[in-house]
Short mmCIF file of N, CA and C in Angstrom, two decimals:
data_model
loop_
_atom_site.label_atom_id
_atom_site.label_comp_id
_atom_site.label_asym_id
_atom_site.label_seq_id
_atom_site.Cartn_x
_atom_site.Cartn_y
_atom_site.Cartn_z
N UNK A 10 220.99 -4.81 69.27
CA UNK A 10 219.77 -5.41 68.88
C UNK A 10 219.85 -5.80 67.41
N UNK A 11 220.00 -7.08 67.24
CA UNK A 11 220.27 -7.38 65.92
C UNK A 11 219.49 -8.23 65.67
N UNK A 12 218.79 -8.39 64.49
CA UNK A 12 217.61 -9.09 64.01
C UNK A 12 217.95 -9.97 62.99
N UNK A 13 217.51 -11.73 62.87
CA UNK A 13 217.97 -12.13 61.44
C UNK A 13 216.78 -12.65 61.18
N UNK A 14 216.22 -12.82 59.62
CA UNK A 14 215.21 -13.04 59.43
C UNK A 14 215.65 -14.21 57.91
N UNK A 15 214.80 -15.67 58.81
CA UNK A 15 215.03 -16.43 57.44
C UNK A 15 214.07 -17.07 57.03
N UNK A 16 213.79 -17.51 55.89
CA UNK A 16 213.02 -17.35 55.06
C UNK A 16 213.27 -19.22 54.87
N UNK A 17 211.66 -19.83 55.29
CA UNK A 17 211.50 -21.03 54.40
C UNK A 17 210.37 -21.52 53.73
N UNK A 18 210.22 -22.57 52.84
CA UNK A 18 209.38 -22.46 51.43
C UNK A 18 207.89 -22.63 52.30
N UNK A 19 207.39 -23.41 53.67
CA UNK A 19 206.12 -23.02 53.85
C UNK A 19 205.78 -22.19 55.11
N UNK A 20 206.56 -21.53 56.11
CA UNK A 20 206.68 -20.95 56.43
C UNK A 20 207.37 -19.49 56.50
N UNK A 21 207.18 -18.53 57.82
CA UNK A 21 207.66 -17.22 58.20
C UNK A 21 208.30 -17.51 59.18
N UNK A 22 209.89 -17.46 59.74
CA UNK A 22 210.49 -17.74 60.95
C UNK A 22 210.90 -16.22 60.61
N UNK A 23 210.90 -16.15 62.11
CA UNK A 23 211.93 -15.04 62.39
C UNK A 23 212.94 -15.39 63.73
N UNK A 24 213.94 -14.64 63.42
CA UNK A 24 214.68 -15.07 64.89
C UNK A 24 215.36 -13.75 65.40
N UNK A 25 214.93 -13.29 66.69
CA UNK A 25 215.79 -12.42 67.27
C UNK A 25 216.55 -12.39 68.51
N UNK A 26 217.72 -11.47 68.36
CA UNK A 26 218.43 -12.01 69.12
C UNK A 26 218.42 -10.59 69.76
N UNK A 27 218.21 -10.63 71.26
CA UNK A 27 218.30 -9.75 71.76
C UNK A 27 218.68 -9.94 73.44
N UNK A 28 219.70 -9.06 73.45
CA UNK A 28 220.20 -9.39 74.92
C UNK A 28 221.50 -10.86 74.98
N UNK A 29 222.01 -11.27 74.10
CA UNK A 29 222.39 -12.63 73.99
C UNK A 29 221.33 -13.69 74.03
N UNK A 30 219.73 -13.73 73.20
CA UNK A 30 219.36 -14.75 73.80
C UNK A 30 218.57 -14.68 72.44
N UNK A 31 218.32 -15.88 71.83
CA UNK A 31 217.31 -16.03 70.67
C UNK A 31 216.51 -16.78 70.76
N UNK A 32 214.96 -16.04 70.17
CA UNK A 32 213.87 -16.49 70.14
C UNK A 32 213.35 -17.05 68.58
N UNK A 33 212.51 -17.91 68.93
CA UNK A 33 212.11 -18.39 66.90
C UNK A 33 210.64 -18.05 67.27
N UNK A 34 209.92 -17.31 66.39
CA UNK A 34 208.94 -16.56 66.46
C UNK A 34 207.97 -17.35 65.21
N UNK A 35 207.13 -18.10 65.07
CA UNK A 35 206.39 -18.35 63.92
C UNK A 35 205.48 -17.29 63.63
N UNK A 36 205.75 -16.74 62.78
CA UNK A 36 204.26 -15.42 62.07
C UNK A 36 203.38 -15.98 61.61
N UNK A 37 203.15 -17.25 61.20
CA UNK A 37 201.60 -17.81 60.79
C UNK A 37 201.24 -18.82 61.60
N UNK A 38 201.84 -18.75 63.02
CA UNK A 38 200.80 -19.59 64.33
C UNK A 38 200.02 -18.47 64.71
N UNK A 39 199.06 -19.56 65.28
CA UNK A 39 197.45 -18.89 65.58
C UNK A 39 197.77 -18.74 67.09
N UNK A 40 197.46 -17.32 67.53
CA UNK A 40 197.68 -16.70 68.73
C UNK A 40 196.36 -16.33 69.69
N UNK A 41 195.99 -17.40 70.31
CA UNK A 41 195.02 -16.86 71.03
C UNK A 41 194.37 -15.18 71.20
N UNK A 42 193.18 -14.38 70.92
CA UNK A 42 193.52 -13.36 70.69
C UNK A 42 193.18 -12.95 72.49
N UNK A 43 193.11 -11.85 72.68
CA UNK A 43 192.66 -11.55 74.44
C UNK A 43 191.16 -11.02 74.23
N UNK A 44 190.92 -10.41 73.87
CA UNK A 44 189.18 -10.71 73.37
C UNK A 44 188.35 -11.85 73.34
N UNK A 45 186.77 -12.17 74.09
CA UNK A 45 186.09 -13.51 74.11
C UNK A 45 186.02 -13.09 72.29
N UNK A 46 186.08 -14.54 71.73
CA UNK A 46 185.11 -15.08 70.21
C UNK A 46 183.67 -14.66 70.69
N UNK A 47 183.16 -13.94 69.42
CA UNK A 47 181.61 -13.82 69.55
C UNK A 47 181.01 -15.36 69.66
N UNK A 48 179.88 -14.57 70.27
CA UNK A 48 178.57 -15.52 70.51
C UNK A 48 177.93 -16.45 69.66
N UNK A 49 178.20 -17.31 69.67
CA UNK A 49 177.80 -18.38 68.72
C UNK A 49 176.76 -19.07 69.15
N UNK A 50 176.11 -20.08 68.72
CA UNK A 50 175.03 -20.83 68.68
C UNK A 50 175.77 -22.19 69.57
N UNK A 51 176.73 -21.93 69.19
CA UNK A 51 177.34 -23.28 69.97
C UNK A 51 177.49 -23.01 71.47
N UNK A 52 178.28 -22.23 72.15
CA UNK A 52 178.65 -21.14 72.95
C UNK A 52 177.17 -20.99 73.84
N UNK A 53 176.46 -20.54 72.99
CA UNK A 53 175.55 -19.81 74.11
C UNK A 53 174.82 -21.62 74.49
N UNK A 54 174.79 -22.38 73.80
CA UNK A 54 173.55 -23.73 74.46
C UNK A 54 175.03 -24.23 75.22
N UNK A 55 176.25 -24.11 75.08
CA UNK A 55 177.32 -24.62 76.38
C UNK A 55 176.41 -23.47 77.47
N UNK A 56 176.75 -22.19 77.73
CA UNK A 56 176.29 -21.46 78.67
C UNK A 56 174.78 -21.97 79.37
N UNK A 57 174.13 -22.01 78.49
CA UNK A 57 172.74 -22.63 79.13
C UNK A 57 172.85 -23.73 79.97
N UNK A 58 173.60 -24.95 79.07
CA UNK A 58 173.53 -26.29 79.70
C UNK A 58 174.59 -26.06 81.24
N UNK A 59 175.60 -25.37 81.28
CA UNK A 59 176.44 -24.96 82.20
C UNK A 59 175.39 -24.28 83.31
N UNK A 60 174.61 -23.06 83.07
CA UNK A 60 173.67 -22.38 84.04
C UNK A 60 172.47 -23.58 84.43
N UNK A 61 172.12 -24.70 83.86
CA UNK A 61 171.38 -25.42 84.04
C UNK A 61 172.33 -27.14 85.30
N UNK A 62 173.21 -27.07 84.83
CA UNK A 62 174.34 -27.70 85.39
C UNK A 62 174.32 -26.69 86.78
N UNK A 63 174.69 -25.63 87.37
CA UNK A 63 174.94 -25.13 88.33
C UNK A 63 173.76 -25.01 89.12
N UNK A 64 172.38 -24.61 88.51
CA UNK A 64 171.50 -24.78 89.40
C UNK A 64 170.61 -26.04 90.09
N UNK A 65 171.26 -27.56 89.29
CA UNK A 65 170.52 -28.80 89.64
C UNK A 65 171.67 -28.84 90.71
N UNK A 66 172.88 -28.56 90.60
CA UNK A 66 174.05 -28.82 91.72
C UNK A 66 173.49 -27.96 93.04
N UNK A 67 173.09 -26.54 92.50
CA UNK A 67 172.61 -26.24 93.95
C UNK A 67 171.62 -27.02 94.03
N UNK A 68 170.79 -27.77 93.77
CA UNK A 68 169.64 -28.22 94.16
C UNK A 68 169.70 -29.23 94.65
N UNK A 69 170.67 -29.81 94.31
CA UNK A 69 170.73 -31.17 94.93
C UNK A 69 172.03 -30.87 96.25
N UNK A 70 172.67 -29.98 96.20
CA UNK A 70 173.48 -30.08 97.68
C UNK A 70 172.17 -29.02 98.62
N UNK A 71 171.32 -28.55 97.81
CA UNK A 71 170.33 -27.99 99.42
C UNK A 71 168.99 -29.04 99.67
N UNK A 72 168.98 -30.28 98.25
CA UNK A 72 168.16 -31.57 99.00
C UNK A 72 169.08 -32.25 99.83
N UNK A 73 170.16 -32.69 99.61
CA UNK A 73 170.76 -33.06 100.57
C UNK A 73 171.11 -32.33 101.99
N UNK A 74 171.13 -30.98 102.09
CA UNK A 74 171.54 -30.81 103.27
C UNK A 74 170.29 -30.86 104.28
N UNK A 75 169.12 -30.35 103.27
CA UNK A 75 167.79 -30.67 104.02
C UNK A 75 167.76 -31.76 104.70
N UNK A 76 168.17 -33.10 103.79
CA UNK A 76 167.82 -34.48 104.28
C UNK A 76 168.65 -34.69 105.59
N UNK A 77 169.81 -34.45 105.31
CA UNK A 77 170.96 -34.18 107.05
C UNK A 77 170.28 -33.44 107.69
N UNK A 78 169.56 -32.38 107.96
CA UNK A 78 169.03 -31.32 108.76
C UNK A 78 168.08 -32.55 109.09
N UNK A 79 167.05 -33.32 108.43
CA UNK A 79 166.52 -33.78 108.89
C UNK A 79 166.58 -35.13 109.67
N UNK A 80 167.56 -35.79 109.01
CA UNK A 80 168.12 -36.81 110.09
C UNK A 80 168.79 -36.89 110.97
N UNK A 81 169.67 -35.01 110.92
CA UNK A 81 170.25 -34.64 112.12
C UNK A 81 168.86 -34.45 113.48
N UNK A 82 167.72 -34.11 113.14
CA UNK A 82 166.67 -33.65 114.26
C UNK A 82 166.39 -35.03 114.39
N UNK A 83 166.21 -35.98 113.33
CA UNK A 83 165.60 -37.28 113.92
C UNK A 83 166.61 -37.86 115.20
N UNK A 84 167.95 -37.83 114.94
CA UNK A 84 168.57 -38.39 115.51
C UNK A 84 168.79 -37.84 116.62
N UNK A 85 168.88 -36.20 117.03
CA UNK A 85 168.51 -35.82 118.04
C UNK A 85 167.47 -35.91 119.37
N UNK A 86 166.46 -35.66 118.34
CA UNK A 86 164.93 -36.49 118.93
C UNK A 86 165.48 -37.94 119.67
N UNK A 87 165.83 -39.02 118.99
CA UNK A 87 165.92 -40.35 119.26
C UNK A 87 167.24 -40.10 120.80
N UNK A 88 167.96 -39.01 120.15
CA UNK A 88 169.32 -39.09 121.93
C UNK A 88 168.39 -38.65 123.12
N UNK A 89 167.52 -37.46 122.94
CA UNK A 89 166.86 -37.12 124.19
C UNK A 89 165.76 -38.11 124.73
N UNK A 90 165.69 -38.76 123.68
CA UNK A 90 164.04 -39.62 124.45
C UNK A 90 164.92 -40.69 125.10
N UNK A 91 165.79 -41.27 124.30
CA UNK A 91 166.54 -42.38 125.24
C UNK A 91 167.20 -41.50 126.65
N UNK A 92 168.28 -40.67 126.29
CA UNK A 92 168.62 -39.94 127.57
C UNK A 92 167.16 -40.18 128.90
N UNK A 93 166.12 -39.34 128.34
CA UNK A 93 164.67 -39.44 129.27
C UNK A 93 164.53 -40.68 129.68
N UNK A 94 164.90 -41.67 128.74
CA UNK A 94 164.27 -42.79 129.45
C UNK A 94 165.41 -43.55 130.46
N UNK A 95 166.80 -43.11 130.30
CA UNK A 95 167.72 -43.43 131.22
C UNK A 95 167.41 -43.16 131.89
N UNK A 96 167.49 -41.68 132.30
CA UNK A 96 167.09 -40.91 133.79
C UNK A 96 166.01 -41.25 134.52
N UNK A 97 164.36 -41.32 133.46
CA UNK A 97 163.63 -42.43 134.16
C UNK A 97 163.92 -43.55 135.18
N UNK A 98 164.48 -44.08 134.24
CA UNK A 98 165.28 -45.50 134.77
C UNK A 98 165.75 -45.39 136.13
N UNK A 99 167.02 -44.41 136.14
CA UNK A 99 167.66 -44.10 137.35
C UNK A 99 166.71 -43.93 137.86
N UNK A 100 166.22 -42.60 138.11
CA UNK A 100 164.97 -42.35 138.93
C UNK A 100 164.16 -43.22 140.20
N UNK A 101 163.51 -44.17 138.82
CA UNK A 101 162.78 -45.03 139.36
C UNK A 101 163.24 -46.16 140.61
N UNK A 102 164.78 -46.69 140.00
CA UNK A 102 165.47 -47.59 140.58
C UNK A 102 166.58 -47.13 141.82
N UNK A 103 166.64 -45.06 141.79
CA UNK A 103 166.91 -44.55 142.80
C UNK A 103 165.39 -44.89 144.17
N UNK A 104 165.14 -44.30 143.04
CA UNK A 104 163.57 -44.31 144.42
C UNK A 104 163.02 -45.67 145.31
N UNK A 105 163.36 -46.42 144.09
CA UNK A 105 162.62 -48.29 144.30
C UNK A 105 164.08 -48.60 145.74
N UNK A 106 165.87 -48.09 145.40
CA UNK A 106 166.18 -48.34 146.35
C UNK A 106 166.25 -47.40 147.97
N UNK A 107 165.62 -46.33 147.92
CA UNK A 107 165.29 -45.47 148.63
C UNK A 107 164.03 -46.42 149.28
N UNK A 108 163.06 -46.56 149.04
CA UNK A 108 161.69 -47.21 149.37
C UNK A 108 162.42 -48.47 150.55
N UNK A 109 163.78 -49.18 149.78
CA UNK A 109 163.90 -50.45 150.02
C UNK A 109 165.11 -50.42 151.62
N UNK A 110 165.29 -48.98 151.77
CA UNK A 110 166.21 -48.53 152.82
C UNK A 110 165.45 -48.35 153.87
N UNK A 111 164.12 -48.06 152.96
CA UNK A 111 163.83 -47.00 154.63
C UNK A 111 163.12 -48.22 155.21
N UNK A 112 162.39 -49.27 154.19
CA UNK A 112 162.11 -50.34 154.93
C UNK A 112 162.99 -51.02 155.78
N UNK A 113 164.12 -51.01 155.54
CA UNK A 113 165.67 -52.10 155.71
C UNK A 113 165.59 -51.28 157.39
N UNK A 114 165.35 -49.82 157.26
CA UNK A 114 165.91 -49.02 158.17
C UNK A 114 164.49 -49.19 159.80
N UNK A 115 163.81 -49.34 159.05
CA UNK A 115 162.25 -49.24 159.83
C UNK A 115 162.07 -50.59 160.82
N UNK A 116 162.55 -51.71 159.73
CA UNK A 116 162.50 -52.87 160.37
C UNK A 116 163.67 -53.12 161.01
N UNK A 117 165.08 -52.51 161.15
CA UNK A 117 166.17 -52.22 162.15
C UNK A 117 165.71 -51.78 163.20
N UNK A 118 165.18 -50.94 163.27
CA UNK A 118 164.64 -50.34 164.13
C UNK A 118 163.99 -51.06 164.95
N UNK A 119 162.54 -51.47 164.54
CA UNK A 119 162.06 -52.71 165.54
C UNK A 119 162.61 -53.53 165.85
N UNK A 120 163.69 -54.20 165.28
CA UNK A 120 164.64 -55.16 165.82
C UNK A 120 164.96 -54.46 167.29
N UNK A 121 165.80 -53.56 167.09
CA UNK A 121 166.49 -52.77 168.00
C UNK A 121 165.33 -52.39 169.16
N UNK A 122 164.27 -51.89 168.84
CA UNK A 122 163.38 -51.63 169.97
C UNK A 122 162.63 -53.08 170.54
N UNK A 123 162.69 -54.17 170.17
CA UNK A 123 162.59 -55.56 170.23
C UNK A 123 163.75 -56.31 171.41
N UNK A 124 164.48 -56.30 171.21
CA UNK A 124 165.76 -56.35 171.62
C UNK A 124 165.81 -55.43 172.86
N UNK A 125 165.57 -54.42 172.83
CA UNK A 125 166.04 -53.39 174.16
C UNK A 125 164.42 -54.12 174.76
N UNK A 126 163.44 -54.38 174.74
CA UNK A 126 162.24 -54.45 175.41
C UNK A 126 162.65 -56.11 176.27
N UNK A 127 163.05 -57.23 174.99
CA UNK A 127 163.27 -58.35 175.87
C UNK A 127 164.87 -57.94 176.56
N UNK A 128 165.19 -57.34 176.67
CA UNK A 128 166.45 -57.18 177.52
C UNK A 128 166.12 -56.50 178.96
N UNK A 129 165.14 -55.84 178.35
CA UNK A 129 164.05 -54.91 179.65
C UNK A 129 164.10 -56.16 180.89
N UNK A 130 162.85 -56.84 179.92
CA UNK A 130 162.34 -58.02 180.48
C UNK A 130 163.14 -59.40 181.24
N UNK A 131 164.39 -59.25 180.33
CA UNK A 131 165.29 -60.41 181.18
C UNK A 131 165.70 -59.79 182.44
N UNK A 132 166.37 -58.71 182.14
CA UNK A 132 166.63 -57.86 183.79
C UNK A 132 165.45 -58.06 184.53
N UNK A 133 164.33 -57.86 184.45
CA UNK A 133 163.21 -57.69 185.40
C UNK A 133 163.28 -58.96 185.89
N UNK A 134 163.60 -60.05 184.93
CA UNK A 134 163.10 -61.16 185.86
C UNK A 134 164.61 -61.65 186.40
N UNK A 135 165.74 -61.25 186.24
CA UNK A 135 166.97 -61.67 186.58
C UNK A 135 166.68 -60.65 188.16
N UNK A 136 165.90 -60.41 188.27
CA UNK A 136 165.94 -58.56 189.41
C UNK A 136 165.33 -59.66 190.44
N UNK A 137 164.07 -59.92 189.46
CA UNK A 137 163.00 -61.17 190.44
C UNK A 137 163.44 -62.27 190.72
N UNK A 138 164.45 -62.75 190.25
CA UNK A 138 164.79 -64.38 190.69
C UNK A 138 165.59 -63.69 191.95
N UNK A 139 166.82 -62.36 191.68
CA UNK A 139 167.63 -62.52 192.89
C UNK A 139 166.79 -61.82 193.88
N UNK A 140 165.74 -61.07 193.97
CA UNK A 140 165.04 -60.56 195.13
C UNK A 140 164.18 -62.02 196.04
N UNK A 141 163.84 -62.83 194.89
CA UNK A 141 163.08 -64.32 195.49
C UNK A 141 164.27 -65.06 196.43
N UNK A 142 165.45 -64.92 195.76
CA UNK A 142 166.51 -66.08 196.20
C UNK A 142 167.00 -65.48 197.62
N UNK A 143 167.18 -63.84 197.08
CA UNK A 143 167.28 -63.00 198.41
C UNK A 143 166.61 -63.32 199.56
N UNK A 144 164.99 -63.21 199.24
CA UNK A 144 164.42 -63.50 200.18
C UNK A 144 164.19 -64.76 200.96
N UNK A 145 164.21 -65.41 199.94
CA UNK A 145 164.24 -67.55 201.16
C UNK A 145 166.06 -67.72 201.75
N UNK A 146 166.71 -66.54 200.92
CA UNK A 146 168.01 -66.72 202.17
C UNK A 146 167.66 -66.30 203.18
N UNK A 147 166.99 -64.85 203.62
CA UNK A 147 166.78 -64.17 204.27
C UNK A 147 165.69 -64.69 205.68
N UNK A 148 165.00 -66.05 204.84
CA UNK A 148 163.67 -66.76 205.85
C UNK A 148 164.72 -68.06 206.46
N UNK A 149 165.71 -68.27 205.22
CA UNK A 149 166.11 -69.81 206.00
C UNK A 149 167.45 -68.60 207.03
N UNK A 150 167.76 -68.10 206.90
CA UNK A 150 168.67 -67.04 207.96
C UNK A 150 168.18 -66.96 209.26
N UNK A 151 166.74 -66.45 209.24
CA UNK A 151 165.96 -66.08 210.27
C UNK A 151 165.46 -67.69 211.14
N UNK A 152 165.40 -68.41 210.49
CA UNK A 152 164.98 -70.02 210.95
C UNK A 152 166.56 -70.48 211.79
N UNK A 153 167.73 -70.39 211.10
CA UNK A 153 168.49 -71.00 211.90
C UNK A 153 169.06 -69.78 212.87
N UNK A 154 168.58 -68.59 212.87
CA UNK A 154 168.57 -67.93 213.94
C UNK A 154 167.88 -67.94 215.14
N UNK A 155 166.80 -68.57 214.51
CA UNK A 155 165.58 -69.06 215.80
C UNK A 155 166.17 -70.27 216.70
N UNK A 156 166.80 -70.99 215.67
CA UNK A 156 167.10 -72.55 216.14
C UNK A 156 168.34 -72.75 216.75
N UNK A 157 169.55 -71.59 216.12
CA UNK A 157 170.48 -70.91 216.87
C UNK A 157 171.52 -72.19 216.09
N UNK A 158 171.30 -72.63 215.16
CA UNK A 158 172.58 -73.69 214.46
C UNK A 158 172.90 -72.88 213.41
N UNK A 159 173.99 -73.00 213.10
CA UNK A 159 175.09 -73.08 211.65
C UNK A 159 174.68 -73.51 210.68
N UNK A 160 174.65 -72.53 209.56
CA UNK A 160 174.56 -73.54 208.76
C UNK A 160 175.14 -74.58 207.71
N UNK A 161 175.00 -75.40 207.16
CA UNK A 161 176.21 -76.27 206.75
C UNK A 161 176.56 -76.22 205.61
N UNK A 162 177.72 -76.86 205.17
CA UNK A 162 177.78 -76.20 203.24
C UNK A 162 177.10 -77.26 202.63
N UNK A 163 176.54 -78.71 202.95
CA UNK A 163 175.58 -78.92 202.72
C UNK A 163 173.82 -78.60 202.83
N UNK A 164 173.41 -77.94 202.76
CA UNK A 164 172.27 -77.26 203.38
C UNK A 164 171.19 -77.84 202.53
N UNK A 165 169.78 -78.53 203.28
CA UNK A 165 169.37 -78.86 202.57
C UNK A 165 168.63 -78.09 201.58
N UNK A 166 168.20 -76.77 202.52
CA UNK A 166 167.26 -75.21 202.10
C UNK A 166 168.43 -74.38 200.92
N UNK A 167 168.85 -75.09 199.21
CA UNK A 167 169.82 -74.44 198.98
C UNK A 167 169.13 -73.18 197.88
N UNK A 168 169.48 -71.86 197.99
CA UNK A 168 168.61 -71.20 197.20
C UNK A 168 168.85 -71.31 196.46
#
C-alpha cells in the first residue's frame, strides 16, 4: 500500500495506488454529503407546489375516470336499449310470420277440404251418369228381348 501525494499551485491531488490500480482523488471537490440540506424557504414552497402538483393530478385522473364511468353507463344504457329493440324487432316479425303461417296453413286447409268435397261430388255424379247409362242399357236390353233381335253395332238407342 503505497501512497504518493502531489502537490499543485491551485489544487490538492492525491493519488493512491493500491492493489496495482490508481486513483486521483480531488480534496477540494464538493461531495454530495448523505444527509438532506436543511429546510429552506426555497425547498419547502418546491414541497408545497409538488404536494399541490400531486393532488390536482389525483384530481384530475378521478375527474376523468368519473367521466369514463360515466360514458361507460351511457354507453351501456344505449347497447341494451338497442339490443331490446332488436329482440323487439325479432319478436314482432317472428310473430307477424307465425300469424302469416297459420293463415297460409288454414287456408291450405280449405283448399284441401274444397277439393276432397268437389271430388266427393264428381264421383257422385260419375256414380249417377253410370247407374243412368246402366239403366237405359238395361231398358233397351229388355226391349230387344221382347222383340227378340240383336242388337247392332250401329244402334240407334246408343247410351
Amino acid at each position: 500500500m503505497f501512497a504518493k501525494k502531489l502537490t499543485m499551485a491551485s489544487t490538492s491531488v492525491a493519488i493512491s495506488e493500491e492493489d496495482g490500480e490508481s486513483t486521483v482523488v480531488d480534496r477540494l471537490a464538493i461531495v454530495p454529503s448523505e444527509e438532506p440540506p436543511p429546510a429552506t424557504a426555497v425547498t419547502t414552497r418546491r414541497g408545497e407546489v409538488e404536494s399541490k402538483i400531486a393532488a390536482w393530478e389525483a384530481e384530475e385522473v378521478a375527474r376523468i375516470t368519473s367521466r369514463l364511468q360515466r360514458q361507460k353507463a351511457i354507453i351501456d344504457g344505449w347497447e341494451i336499449e338497442q339490443v331490446e329493440k332488436a329482440n323487439a324487432w325479432l319478436k314482432k316479425v317472428e310473430r307477424k310470420l307465425e300469424e302469416k303461417r297459420a293463415r297460409a296453413a288454414e287456408r291450405m286447409r280449405n283448399e284441401v277440404a274444397v277439393a276432397k268435397q268437389k271430388a266427393e261430388e264428381r264421383r257422385a255424379e260419375a256414380e249417377g251418369r253410370r247407374k243412368e247409362k246402366g239403366g237405359k242399357v238395361m231398358e233397351i236390353a229388355s226391349i230387344f228381348k221382347v222383340f227378340g233381335r240383336v242388337p247392332s253395332k250401329r244402334s240407334f238407342f246408343k247410351p
